[in-house]
CSV table of C-alpha atoms and ligand atoms in Angstrom, one decimal:
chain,number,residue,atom,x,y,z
A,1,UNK,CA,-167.4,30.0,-36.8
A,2,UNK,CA,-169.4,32.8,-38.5
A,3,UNK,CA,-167.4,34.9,-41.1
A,4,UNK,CA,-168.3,38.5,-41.2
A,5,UNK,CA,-167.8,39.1,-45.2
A,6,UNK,CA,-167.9,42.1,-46.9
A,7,UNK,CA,-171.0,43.4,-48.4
A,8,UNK,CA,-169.8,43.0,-51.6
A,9,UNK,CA,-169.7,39.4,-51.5
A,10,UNK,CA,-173.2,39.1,-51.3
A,11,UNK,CA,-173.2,40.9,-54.5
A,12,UNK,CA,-171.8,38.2,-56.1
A,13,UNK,CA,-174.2,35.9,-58.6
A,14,UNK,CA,-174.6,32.9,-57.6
A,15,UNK,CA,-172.0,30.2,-59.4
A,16,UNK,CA,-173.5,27.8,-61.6
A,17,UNK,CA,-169.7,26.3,-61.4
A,18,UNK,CA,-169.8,23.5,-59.0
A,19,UNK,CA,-172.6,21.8,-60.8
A,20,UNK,CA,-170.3,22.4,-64.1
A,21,UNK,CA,-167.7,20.7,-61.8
A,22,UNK,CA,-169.2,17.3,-61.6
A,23,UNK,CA,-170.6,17.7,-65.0
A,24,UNK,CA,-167.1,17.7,-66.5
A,25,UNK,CA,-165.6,15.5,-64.0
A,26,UNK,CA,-167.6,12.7,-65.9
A,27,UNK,CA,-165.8,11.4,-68.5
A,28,UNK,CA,-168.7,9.7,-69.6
A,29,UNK,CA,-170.8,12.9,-70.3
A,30,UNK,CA,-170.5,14.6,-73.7
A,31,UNK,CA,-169.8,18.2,-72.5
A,32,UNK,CA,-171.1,21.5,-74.9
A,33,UNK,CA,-171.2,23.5,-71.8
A,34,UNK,CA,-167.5,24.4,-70.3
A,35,UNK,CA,-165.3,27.1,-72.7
A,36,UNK,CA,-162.2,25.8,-73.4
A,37,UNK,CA,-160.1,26.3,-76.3
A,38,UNK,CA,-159.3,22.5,-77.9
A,39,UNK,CA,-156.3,21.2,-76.0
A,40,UNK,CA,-155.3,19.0,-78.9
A,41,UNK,CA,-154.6,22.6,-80.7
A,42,UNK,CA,-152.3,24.1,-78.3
A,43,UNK,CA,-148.2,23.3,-79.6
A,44,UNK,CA,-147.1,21.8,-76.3
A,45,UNK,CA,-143.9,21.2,-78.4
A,46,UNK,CA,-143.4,24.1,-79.6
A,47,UNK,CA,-143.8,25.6,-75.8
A,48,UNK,CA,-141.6,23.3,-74.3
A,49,UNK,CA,-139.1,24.1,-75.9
A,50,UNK,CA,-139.6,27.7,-75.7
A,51,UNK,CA,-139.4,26.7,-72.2
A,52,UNK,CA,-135.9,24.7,-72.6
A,53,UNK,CA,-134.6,27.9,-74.1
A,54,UNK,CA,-135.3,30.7,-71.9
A,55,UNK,CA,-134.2,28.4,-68.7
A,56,UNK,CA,-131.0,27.7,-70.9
A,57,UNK,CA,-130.1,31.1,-71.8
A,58,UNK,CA,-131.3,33.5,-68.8
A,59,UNK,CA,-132.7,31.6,-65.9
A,60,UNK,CA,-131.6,34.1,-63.5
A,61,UNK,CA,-133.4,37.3,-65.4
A,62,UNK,CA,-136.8,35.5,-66.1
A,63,UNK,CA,-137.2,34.0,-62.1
A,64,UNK,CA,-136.5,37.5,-61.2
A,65,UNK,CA,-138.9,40.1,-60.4
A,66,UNK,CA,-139.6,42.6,-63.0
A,67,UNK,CA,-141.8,45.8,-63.8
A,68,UNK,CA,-145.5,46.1,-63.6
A,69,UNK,CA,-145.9,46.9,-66.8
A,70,UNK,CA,-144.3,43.9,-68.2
A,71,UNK,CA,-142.0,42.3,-70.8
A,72,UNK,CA,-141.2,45.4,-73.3
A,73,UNK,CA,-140.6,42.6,-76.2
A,74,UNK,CA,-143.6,41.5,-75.4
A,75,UNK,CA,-145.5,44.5,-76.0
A,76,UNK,CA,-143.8,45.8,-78.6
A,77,UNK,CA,-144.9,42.4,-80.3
A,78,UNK,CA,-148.0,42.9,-79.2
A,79,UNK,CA,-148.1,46.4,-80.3
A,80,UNK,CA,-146.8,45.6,-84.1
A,81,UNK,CA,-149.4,43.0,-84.5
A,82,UNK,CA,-152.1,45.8,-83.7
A,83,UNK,CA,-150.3,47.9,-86.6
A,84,UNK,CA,-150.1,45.5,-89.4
A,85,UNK,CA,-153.1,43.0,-88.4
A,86,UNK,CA,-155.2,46.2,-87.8
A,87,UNK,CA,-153.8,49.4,-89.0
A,88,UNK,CA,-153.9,50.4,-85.6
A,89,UNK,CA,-151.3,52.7,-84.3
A,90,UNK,CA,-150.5,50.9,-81.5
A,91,UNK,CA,-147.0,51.5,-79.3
A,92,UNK,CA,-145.5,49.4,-76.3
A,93,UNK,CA,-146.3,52.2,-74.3
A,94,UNK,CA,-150.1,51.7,-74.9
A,95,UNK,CA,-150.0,48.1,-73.4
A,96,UNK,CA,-149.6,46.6,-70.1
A,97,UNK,CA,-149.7,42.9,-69.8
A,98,UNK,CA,-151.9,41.0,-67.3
A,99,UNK,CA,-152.6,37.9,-66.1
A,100,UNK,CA,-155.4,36.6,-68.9
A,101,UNK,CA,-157.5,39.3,-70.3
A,102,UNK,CA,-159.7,38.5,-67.4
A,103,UNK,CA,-157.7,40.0,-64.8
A,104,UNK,CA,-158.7,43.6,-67.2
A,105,UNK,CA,-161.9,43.1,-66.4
A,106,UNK,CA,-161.2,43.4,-62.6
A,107,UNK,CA,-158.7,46.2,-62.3
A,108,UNK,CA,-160.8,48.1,-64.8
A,109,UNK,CA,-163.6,47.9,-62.5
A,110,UNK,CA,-161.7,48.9,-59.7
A,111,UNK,CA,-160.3,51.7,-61.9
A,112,UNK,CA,-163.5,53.5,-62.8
A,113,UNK,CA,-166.5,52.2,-60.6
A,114,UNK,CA,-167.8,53.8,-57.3
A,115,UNK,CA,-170.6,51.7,-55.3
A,116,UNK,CA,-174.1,52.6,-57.7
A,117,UNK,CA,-172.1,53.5,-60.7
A,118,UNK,CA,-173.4,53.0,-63.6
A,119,UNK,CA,-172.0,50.4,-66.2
A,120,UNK,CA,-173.3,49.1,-69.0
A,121,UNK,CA,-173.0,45.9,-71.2
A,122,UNK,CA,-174.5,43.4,-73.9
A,123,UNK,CA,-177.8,41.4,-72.6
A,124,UNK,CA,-176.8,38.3,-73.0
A,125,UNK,CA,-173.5,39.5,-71.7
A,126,UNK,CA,-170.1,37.7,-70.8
A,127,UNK,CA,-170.5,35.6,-67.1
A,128,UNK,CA,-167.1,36.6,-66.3
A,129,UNK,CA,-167.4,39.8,-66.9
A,130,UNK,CA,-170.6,39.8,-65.1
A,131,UNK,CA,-169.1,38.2,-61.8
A,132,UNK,CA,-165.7,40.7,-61.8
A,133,UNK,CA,-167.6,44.0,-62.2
A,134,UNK,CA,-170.7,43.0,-59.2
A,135,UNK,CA,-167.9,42.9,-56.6
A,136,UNK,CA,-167.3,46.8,-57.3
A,137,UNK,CA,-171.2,47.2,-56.4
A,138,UNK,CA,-172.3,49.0,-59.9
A,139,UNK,CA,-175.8,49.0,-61.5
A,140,UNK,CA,-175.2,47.1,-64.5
A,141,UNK,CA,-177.7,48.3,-67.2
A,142,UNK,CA,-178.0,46.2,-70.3
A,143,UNK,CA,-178.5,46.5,-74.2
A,144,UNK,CA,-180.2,43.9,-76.3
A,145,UNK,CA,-177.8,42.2,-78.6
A,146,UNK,CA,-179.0,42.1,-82.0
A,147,UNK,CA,-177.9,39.5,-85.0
A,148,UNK,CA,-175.7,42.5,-85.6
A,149,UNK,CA,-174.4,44.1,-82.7
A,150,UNK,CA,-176.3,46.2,-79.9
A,151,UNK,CA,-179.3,48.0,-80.5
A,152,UNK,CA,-178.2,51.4,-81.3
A,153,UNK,CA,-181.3,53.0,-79.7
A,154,UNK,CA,-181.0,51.8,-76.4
A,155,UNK,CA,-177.1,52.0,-76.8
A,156,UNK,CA,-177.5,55.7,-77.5
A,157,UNK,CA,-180.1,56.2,-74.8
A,158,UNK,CA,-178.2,54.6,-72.6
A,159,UNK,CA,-174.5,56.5,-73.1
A,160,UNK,CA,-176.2,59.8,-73.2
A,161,UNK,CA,-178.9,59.4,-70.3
A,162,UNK,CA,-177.8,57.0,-67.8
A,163,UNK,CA,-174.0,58.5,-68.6
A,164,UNK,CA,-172.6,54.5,-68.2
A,165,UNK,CA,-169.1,55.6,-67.0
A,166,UNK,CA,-168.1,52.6,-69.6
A,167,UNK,CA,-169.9,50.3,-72.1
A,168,UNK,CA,-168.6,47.0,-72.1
A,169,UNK,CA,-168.9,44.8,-75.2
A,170,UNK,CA,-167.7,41.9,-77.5
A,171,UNK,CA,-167.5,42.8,-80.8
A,172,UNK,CA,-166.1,40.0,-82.0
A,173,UNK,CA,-167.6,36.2,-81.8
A,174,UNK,CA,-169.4,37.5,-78.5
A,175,UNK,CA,-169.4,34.8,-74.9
A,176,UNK,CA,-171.7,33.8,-75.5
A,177,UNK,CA,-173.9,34.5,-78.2
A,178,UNK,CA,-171.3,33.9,-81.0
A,179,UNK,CA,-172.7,37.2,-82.2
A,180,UNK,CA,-170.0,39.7,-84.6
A,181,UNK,CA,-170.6,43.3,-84.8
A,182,UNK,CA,-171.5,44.6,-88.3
A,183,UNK,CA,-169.2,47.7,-89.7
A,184,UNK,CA,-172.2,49.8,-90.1
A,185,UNK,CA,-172.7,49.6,-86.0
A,186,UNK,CA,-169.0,49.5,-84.8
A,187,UNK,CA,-169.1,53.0,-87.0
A,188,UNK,CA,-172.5,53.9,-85.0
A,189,UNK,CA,-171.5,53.5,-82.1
A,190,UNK,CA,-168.3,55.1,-82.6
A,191,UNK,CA,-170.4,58.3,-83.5
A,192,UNK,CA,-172.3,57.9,-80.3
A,193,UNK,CA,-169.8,58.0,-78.2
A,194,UNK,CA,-167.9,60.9,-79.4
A,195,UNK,CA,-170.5,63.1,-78.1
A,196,UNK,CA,-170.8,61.2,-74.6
A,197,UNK,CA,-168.1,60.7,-71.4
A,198,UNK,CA,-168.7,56.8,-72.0
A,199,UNK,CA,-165.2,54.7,-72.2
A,200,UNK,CA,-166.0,51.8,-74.5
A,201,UNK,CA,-164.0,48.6,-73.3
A,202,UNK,CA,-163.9,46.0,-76.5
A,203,UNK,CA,-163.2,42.8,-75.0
A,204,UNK,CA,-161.3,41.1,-78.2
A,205,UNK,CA,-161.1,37.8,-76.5
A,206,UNK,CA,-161.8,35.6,-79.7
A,207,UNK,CA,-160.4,38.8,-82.5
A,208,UNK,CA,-158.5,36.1,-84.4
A,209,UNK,CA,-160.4,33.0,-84.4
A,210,UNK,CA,-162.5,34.3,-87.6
A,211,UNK,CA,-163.3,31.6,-89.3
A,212,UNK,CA,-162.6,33.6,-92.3
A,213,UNK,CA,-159.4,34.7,-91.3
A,214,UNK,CA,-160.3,38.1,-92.0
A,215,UNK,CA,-159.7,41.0,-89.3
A,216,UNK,CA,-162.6,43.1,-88.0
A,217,UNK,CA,-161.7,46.5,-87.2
A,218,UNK,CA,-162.3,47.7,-83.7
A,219,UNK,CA,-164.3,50.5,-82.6
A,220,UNK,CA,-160.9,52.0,-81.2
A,221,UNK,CA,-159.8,52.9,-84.2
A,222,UNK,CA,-162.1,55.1,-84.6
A,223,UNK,CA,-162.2,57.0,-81.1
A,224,UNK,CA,-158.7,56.0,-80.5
A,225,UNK,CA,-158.7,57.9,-77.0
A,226,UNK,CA,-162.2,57.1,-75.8
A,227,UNK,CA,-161.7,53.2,-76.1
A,228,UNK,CA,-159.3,50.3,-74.7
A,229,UNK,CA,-159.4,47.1,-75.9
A,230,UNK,CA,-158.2,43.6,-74.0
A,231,UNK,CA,-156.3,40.7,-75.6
A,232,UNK,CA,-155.3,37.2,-75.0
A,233,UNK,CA,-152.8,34.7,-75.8
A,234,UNK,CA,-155.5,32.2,-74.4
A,235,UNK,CA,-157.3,30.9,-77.7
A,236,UNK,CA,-154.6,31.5,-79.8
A,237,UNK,CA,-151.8,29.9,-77.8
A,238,UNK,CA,-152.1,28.3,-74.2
A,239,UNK,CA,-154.8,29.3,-71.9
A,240,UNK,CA,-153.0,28.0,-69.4
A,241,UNK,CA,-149.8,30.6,-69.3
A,242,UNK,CA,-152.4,33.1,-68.6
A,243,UNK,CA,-151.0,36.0,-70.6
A,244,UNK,CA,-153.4,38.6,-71.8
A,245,UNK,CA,-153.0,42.7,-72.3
A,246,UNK,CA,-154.7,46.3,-71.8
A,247,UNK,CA,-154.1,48.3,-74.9
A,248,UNK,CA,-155.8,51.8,-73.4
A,249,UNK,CA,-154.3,55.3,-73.9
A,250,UNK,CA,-151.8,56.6,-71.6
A,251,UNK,CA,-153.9,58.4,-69.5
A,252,UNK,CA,-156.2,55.0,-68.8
A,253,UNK,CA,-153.4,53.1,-68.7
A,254,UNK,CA,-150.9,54.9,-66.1
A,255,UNK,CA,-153.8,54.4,-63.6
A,256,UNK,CA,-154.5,51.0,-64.4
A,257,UNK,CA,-150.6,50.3,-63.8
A,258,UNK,CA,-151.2,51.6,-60.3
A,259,UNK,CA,-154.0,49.5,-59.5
A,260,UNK,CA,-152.3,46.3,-61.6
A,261,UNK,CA,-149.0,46.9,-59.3
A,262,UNK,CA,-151.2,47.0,-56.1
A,263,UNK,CA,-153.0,43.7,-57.1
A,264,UNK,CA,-149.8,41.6,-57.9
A,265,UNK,CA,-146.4,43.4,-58.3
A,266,UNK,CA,-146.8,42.1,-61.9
A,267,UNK,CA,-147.6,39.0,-64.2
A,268,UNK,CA,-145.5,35.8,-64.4
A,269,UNK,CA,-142.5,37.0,-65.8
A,270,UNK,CA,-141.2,33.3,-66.6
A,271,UNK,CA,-144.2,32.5,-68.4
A,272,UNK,CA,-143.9,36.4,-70.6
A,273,UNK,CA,-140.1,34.9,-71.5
A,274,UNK,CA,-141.5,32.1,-72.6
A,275,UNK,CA,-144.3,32.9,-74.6
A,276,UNK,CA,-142.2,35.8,-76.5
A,277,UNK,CA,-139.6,33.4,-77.2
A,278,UNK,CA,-142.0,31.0,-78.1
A,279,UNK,CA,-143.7,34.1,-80.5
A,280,UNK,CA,-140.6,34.9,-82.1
A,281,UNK,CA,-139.7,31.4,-83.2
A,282,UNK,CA,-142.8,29.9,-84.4
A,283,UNK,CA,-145.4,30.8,-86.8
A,284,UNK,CA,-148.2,32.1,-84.9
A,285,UNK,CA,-150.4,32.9,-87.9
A,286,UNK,CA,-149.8,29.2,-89.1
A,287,UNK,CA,-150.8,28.1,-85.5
A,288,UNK,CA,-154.1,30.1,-86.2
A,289,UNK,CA,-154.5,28.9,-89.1
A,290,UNK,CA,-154.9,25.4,-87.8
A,291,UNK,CA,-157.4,26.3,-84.7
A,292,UNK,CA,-159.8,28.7,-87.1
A,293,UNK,CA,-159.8,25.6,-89.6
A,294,UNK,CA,-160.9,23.3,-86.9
A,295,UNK,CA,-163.2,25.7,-85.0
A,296,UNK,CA,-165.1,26.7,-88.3
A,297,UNK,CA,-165.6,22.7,-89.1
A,298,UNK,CA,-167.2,21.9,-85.6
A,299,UNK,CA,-169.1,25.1,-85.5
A,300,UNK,CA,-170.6,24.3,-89.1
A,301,UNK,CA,-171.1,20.3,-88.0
A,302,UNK,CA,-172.9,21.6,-85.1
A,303,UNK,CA,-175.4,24.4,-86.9
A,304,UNK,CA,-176.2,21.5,-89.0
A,305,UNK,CA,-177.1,18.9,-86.4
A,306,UNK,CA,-179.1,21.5,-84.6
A,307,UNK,CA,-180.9,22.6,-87.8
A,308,UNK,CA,-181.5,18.6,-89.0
A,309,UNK,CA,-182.2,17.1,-85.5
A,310,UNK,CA,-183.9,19.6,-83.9
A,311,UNK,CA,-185.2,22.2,-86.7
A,312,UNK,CA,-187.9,23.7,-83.6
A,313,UNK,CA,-185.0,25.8,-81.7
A,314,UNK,CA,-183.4,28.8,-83.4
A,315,UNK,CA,-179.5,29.3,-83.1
A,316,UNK,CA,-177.0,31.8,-83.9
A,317,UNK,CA,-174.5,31.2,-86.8
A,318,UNK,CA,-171.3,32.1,-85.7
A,319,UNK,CA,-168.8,33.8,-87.7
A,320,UNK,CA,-166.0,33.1,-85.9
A,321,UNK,CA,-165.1,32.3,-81.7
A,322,UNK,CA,-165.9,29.4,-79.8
A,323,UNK,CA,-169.8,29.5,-78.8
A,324,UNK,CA,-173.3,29.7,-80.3
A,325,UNK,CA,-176.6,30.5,-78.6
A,326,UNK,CA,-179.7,28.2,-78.9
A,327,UNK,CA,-183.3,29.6,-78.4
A,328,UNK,CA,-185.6,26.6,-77.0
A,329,UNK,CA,-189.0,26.4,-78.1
A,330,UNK,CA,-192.1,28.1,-76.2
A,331,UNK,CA,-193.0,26.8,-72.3
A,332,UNK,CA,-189.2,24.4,-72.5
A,333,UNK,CA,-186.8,25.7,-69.7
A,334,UNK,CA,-183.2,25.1,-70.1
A,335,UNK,CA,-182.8,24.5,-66.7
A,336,UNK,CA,-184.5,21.0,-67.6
A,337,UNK,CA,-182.9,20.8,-70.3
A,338,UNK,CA,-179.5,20.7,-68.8
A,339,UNK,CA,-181.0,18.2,-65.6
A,340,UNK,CA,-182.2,15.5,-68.5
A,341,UNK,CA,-179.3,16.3,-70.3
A,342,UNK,CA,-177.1,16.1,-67.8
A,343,UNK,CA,-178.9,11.9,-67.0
A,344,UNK,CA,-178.6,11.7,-70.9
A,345,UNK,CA,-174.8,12.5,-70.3
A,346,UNK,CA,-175.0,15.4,-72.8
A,347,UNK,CA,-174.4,18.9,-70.7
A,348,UNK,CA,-175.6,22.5,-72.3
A,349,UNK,CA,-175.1,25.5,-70.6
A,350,UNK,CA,-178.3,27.1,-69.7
A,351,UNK,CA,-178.3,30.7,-70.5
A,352,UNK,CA,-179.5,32.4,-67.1
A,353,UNK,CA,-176.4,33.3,-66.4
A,354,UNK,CA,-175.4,35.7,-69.2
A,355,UNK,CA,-178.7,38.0,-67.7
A,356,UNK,CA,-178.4,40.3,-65.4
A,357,UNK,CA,-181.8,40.5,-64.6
A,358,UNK,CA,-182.5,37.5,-64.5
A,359,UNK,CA,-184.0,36.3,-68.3
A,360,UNK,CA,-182.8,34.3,-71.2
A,361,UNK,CA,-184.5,31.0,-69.4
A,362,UNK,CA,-185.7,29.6,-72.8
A,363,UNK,CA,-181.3,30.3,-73.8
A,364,UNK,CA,-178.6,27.6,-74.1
A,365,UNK,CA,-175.2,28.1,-74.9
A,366,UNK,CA,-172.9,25.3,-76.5
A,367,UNK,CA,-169.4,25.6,-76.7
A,368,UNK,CA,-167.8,23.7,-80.3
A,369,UNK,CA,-164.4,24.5,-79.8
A,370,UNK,CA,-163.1,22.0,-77.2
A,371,UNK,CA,-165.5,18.4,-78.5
A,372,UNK,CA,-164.1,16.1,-81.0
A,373,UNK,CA,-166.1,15.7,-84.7
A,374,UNK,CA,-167.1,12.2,-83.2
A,375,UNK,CA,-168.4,13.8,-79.8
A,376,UNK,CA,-170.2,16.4,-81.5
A,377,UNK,CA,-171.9,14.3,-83.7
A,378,UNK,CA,-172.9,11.8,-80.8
A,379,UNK,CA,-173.3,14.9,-78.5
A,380,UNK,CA,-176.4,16.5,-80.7
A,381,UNK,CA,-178.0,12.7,-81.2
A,382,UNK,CA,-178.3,12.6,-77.2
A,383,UNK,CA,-180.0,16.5,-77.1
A,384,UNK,CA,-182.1,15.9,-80.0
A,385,UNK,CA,-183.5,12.6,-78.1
A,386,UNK,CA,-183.4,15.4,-74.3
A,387,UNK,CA,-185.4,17.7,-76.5
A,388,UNK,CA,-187.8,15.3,-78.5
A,389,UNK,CA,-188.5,13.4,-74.7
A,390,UNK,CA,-189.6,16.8,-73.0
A,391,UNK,CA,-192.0,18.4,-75.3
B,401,LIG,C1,-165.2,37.1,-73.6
B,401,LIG,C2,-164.1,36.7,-72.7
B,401,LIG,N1,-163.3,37.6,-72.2
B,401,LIG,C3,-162.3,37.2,-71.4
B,401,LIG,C4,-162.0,35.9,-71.1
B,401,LIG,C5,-160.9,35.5,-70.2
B,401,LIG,O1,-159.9,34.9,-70.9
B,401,LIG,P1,-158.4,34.9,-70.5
B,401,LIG,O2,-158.3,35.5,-69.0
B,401,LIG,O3,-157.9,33.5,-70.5
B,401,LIG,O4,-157.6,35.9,-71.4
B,401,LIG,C6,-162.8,34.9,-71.7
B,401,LIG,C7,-162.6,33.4,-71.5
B,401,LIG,O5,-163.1,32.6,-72.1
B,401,LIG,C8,-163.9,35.3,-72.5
B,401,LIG,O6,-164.7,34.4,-73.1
C-alpha cells in the first residue's frame, strides 16, 4: 500500500529517536543523551495522594468535560506565582493551560505561520521546537547563541529585515546549550523589538531549576504585549501529567483558545485537579529546592570530569536547567563519537539536530539531570577512554 502524505510530512527532520530508543532500552549503557527530569525527584507520594483526594471528593466534576481554557484555580495559581516569583502582572485570564508546554509550540505555529513564513530561533536551537514548527512549512532563520544570549546584531538584523513573524528563544538554561541570557541582552532585545512587528515567544521550560535559586526576569516584562511566554509543571513536578501553560495577552491568547479547542476540546481535566490539589497542599518551592540542589551537584560533577578527563573539548557551564553543550576537538565527528560510545555503552547526544542547516557536527549535548552521582562518574570514565581511542 502506498500512502499519499501530505507535503508537509516530508518537511519533517529526520528523527534521531529510534536509535535513542535502543540506546535507552539498554540498561547496561550509561545514558547522557535522553532529557528527562530525575525520576527519583518527582513526589510520587505526594501525587498519589493528591490523586486519592480529588477521586474522593469530586470524581464526577474532574472525569467530566470542562472548558478549553482550563482549570481557573489552576491559573490563578499559575498567574500569582508570575506576580510574586516575578513581579509580573499576570491574571488567570492571561493563561491557558495545555498539554506540556510542548503542545504551545504547535498551536502557536499553527496560530501565526503561513507556508514560507518567516520564523526565527536560537542556532543551536530546541529539537522540539524545531520538529513542531517544520510541519507549518516556515523558513526557519537562525541566530548564533552566544555565552550570553543571541547575538544582538543578527537578532536586530533579523527582526527588522527578514520581519520573523516571531523570535523564538530560551532564555533561561537553553535545550540544549545550557546557555542563560544576561540582563544586559534580555533589556536589548526588548529594545529591539519595540520598534519591530516581531512576537517574542520565551520558552521558560527550565525558569526555576536555577541552581542559584534566584529568578531571571523575562523579556515580557518589559514588552508585556509583544511577548508570551510558556511554562511547565514538567521539571518541577511530574513530566508525566503533562501540564504546561500559554501566558500571552488576550488578544494572542483568544486565538490560541480557538485553535487549542480545535486540537483537543481541552487538557486532561483529572490530571489539572490533581496537580492543583497536589499545588495547594505541598510545598512546591521545598520540592524545588530539592531538584535545583541535586541538578547543580551533577552538573558541577560533570564540568569537572569533562575539564579533568578530557581538558581538549570546550563545554558550557550551566547556570541552571538540565543540559550542557560539549565542543569536540578539530577533524572528531560526534556522530563517531556517539557509534563508539554507544559499543563503549556510554550514549551522548550528537548535536546535528539542534541545526537547522545542518552544522554543529563537532557538538554534543549531555543531559546531567536524570544519571545518578555513580553513573556520572563512571559515565565520563567510559567517554574520556571513546575520546582518548579516536584521536
Ligand atoms: C526547551 C523545552 N521546551 C519545551 C519542552 C517540552 O516540555 P513539556 O511539554 O513537558 O512541558 C522541553 C522538554 O524537555 C524543553 O526542553
Amino acid at each position: 500500500m502506498q500512502y499519499h502524505f501530505a507535503d508537509r510530512i516530508a518537511r519533517a527532520p529526520a528523527s534521531f529517536l529510534e536509535e535513542l530508543f535502543r540506546v535507552s532500552s539498554d540498561p547496561t549503557i550509561i545514558s547522557f543523551a535522553g532529557g528527562l527530569p530525575s525520576s527519583a525527584l518527582i513526589d510520587t507520594e505526594g501525587i498519589a495522594r493528591a490523586t486519592r483526594e480529588v477521586m474522593e471528593e469530586e470524581p464526577q466534576v474532574a472525569l467530566q468535560y470542562t472548558t478549553t481554557d482550563g482549570y481557573l484555580p489552576l491559573r490563578e495559581f499559575i498567574a500569582d506565582r508570575y506576580r510574586h516569583r516575578l513581579g509580573v502582572p499576570a491574571t488567570a485570564d492571561e493563561i491557558q493551560i495545555v498539554n506540556g508546554s510542548q503542545q504551545c509550540l504547535d498551536l502557536f505555529a499553527k496560530l501565526f505561520l503561513n507556508t514560507g513564513d518567516h520564523v526565527g530561533m536560537e542556532r543551536p536551537g530546541y529539537l522540539g521546537a524545531i520538529e513542531a514548527f517544520s510541519l507549518y512549512e516556515p523558513v526557519i532563520d537562525t541566530v548564533p547563541l552566544e555565552e550570553d544570549g543571541p547575538d544582538l546584531n543578527a537578532f536586530e538584523r533579523l527582526v527588522k529585515k527578514t520581519q520573523v513573524k516571531f523570535f523564538y528563544g530560551i532564555p533561561n538554561s537553553q535545550n540544549p546549550s545550557g546557555r542563560t541570557y544576561s540582563q544586559e541582552k534580555r533589556k536589548a532585545i526588548a529594545e529591539i523589538l519595540e520598534s519591530s512587528g516581531t512576537v517574542f515567544y520565551e520558552d521558560d521550560a527550565f525558569g526555576e531549576l536555577f541552581f542559584d535559586a534566584q529568578p531571571r526576569l523575562p523579556v515580557k516584562r518589559r514588552v508585556p504585549d509583544q511577548a508570551v511566554i510558556s511554562g511547565s509543571f514538567s521539571k518541577t513536578v511530574a513530566p508525566g501529567m503533562r501540564i504546561g501553560w500559554m501566558y500571552a495577552p488576550s488578544g494572542i491568547l483568544a486565538k490560541f483558545n480557538v485553535v487549542k479547542q480545535a486540537a483537543d476540546l481541552h487538557s486532561n481535566f483529572l490530571c489539572q485537579k490533581i496537580l492543583h490539589r497536589y499545588l495547594t497542599t505541598h510545598d512546591l518551592d521545598a520540592n524545588i529546592r530539592k531538584i535545583v540542589a541535586a541538578y547543580g551537584r551533577k552538573c558541577r560533577l560533570m564540568c569537572e570530569l569533562f575539564d579533568d578527563l578530557m581538558p581538549q573539548l570546550t563545554h558550557t557551564r550551566p547556570e541552571g536547567g538540565m543540559f550542557l553543550m560539549a565542543t569536540l576537538p578539530a577533524g572528531l565527528s560526534s556522530r563517531r563519537v556517539f557509534d563508539e560510545g554507544v559499543k563503549n555503552k556510554v550514549a551522548v547526544l550528537p548535536g546535528l539536530p539542534f541545526y537547522v542547516d545542518g552544522g554543529g557536527t563537532d557538538t554534543l549535548r549531555l543531559n546531567f539531570s536524570s544519571a545518578s552521582d555513580e553513573q556520572i562518574a563512571e559515565g565520563m570514565q567510559r567517554l574520556a577512554r571513546v575520546i582518548a581511542s579516536l584521536r
